[in-house]
C-alpha positions as semicolon CSV with decimal commas, in nm:
position;residue;x (nm);y (nm);z (nm)
1;M;0,570;1,307;-0,369
2;E;0,887;1,299;-0,163
3;Q;0,693;1,167;0,139
4;L;0,722;0,818;-0,010
5;Y;1,099;0,814;-0,051
6;G;1,296;0,590;0,182
7;T;1,155;0,336;0,426
8;G;0,789;0,297;0,504
9;V;0,672;0,047;0,765
10;A;0,361;-0,168;0,729
11;L;0,226;-0,155;1,084
12;V;0,111;-0,472;1,256
13;T;-0,224;-0,478;1,434
14;P;-0,168;-0,611;1,788
15;F;-0,435;-0,820;1,959
16;K;-0,497;-0,929;2,316
17;Q;-0,529;-1,294;2,418
18;D;-0,909;-1,267;2,395
19;G;-0,889;-1,157;2,031
20;S;-0,973;-0,791;2,090
21;L;-0,758;-0,508;1,961
22;D;-0,463;-0,407;2,178
23;L;-0,460;-0,037;2,104
24;D;-0,204;0,042;2,374
25;A;0,036;-0,198;2,204
26;L;-0,044;-0,035;1,869
27;K;0,054;0,303;2,013
28;K;0,385;0,153;2,122
29;V;0,441;0,012;1,772
30;V;0,381;0,356;1,620
31;R;0,618;0,524;1,867
32;H;0,883;0,257;1,815
33;S;0,863;0,296;1,436
34;I;0,890;0,675;1,455
35;E;1,180;0,661;1,700
36;G;1,351;0,406;1,476
37;G;1,380;0,665;1,200
38;V;1,140;0,537;0,936
39;D;1,010;0,782;0,678
40;Y;0,638;0,701;0,673
41;L;0,379;0,463;0,816
42;V;0,138;0,230;0,638
43;V;-0,182;0,141;0,823
44;L;-0,422;-0,141;0,730
45;G;-0,180;-0,317;0,498
46;T;-0,136;-0,692;0,464
47;T;0,088;-0,697;0,771
48;G;-0,188;-0,524;0,964
49;E;-0,428;-0,810;0,880
50;S;-0,673;-0,564;0,729
51;V;-0,877;-0,831;0,548
52;T;-0,965;-0,994;0,881
53;L;-1,065;-0,676;1,064
54;T;-1,423;-0,559;1,101
55;K;-1,524;-0,214;0,983
56;E;-1,532;-0,092;1,344
57;E;-1,188;-0,242;1,417
58;K;-1,043;-0,071;1,112
59;K;-1,189;0,260;1,229
60;R;-1,034;0,223;1,574
61;V;-0,695;0,122;1,433
62;V;-0,691;0,421;1,199
63;E;-0,796;0,663;1,473
64;T;-0,529;0,529;1,708
65;V;-0,250;0,557;1,452
66;I;-0,351;0,909;1,350
67;L;-0,362;1,030;1,710
68;E;-0,037;0,863;1,814
69;N;0,148;0,977;1,502
70;N;0,023;1,333;1,563
71;G;0,142;1,456;1,225
72;R;0,501;1,345;1,278
73;L;0,525;1,119;0,973
74;P;0,335;1,087;0,645
75;L;0,063;0,821;0,652
76;V;-0,052;0,574;0,386
77;I;-0,375;0,376;0,428
78;G;-0,449;0,038;0,275
79;I;-0,784;0,019;0,097
80;G;-0,821;-0,265;-0,150
81;G;-1,003;-0,584;-0,234
82;N;-1,149;-0,799;-0,509
83;N;-1,487;-0,626;-0,531
84;T;-1,420;-0,319;-0,743
85;S;-1,743;-0,134;-0,670
86;A;-1,712;-0,199;-0,294
87;V;-1,353;-0,072;-0,287
88;A;-1,454;0,236;-0,486
89;E;-1,735;0,306;-0,240
90;E;-1,495;0,265;0,054
91;L;-1,259;0,515;-0,106
92;K;-1,543;0,764;-0,144
93;S;-1,680;0,717;0,207
94;T;-1,349;0,716;0,398
95;D;-1,209;1,044;0,525
96;L;-0,871;1,040;0,353
97;T;-0,769;1,385;0,478
98;P;-0,501;1,258;0,721
99;F;-0,337;1,040;0,457
100;D;-0,086;1,118;0,186
101;A;-0,173;0,820;-0,033
102;V;-0,378;0,500;-0,059
103;L;-0,216;0,159;-0,101
104;S;-0,449;-0,069;-0,295
105;V;-0,376;-0,438;-0,347
106;S;-0,479;-0,591;-0,678
107;P;-0,792;-0,811;-0,677
108;Y;-0,721;-1,143;-0,509
109;Y;-0,876;-1,487;-0,559
110;N;-1,067;-1,377;-0,871
111;K;-0,751;-1,399;-1,085
112;P;-0,846;-1,116;-1,322
113;T;-0,691;-1,073;-1,664
114;Q;-0,453;-0,784;-1,728
115;E;-0,746;-0,597;-1,882
116;G;-0,950;-0,668;-1,570
117;I;-0,671;-0,534;-1,349
118;F;-0,651;-0,220;-1,562
119;Q;-1,026;-0,159;-1,544
120;H;-1,025;-0,220;-1,167
121;Y;-0,766;0,048;-1,101
122;K;-0,924;0,285;-1,351
123;V;-1,241;0,282;-1,140
124;L;-1,047;0,325;-0,815
125;A;-0,845;0,616;-0,950
126;L;-1,165;0,803;-1,028
127;A;-1,308;0,726;-0,684
128;S;-1,009;0,831;-0,474
129;S;-0,943;1,185;-0,353
130;K;-0,582;1,091;-0,275
131;P;-0,305;0,941;-0,490
132;I;-0,309;0,563;-0,527
133;I;-0,017;0,322;-0,500
134;L;-0,072;-0,010;-0,675
135;Y;0,021;-0,320;-0,477
136;N;0,141;-0,624;-0,668
137;V;0,185;-0,935;-0,454
138;P;0,107;-1,233;-0,681
139;G;0,206;-1,487;-0,416
140;R;-0,099;-1,379;-0,218
141;T;-0,342;-1,255;-0,483
142;G;-0,298;-1,525;-0,747
143;S;-0,242;-1,270;-1,025
144;N;0,058;-1,070;-1,138
145;I;0,037;-0,707;-1,256
146;L;0,272;-0,717;-1,554
147;P;0,495;-0,417;-1,633
148;A;0,299;-0,335;-1,949
149;T;-0,020;-0,314;-1,745
150;V;0,146;-0,091;-1,485
151;V;0,258;0,141;-1,765
152;R;-0,092;0,148;-1,910
153;I;-0,242;0,234;-1,572
154;A;0,021;0,501;-1,507
155;E;-0,042;0,664;-1,844
156;S;-0,422;0,647;-1,817
157;C;-0,471;0,733;-1,450
158;P;-0,278;1,041;-1,330
159;N;-0,396;0,972;-0,976
160;V;-0,199;0,645;-0,971
161;I;0,151;0,752;-0,872
162;G;0,343;0,435;-0,797
163;I;0,352;0,067;-0,716
164;K;0,451;-0,144;-0,420
165;E;0,615;-0,430;-0,607
166;A;0,631;-0,763;-0,426
167;C;0,652;-1,000;-0,720
168;G;0,988;-1,130;-0,598
169;D;1,125;-1,137;-0,953
170;I;1,425;-0,908;-0,995
171;E;1,407;-0,924;-1,375
172;Q;1,043;-0,813;-1,370
173;I;1,134;-0,531;-1,132
174;K;1,413;-0,418;-1,364
175;E;1,177;-0,420;-1,662
176;L;0,917;-0,230;-1,462
177;I;1,160;0,045;-1,362
178;R;1,280;0,076;-1,723
179;E;0,932;0,105;-1,868
180;V;0,730;0,321;-1,628
181;P;0,693;0,694;-1,702
182;D;0,925;0,942;-1,535
183;G;0,801;1,032;-1,190
184;F;0,619;0,702;-1,136
185;Y;0,743;0,548;-0,812
186;V;0,855;0,188;-0,779
187;I;0,868;0,079;-0,414
188;S;0,994;-0,260;-0,304
189;G;0,732;-0,464;-0,124
190;D;0,982;-0,722;-0,002
191;D;1,267;-0,652;0,237
192;I;1,482;-0,903;0,051
193;T;1,445;-0,714;-0,280
194;A;1,476;-0,364;-0,132
195;L;1,844;-0,315;-0,212
196;P;1,835;-0,439;-0,574
197;T;1,517;-0,238;-0,633
198;V;1,681;0,084;-0,512
199;I;1,997;0,009;-0,711
200;E;1,786;-0,021;-1,026
201;G;1,608;0,309;-0,961
202;G;1,333;0,235;-0,709
203;I;1,266;0,490;-0,435
204;G;1,264;0,267;-0,129
205;V;1,076;-0,008;0,051
206;I;0,759;-0,066;0,247
207;S;0,907;-0,295;0,506
208;V;0,735;-0,571;0,700
209;L;1,030;-0,592;0,937
210;G;1,029;-0,230;1,048
């Protein structure tokens, strides 16, 4: 999936002073990102404050990004959470047609075991009509997807095609890139680790800086 090579941008979700969505500002963010030469856009990621948006707000954000992008760049949507069955249902009920892949953060707060993480993604892989990118960000979730678990998921779930790795540990990233199957994408989830990740064999970064 060459659409994921290079630099993706995790779009912010702008708000007005009264707390309502600023969709005009969101359109400007999309245009600015496209004009800046990024390779793809990520909507409803951590940077987009997806966990604090209502279902209706998420719908409006997604519609705005799709319309403003107008097919110019590949799109990735964030759908994740710590309730496996609820995330699976969201994957089934969401129209994923406009998107090239789904970015799904590992369960947060619950601190699942490695087996629990594996079983979580196994369910999501079966529920999704589009390829899934794992998202490992232990500083926020409280749990770390270890390289061995990533390999197990990759080998067991063909629909899981890569990982956004934001562990911040270069040695873990090196081990991950060494161990994953050929064709499994490792994407830096931190701007600061983007260069070393690419040097080691990663395919790019999902940037929070744009």
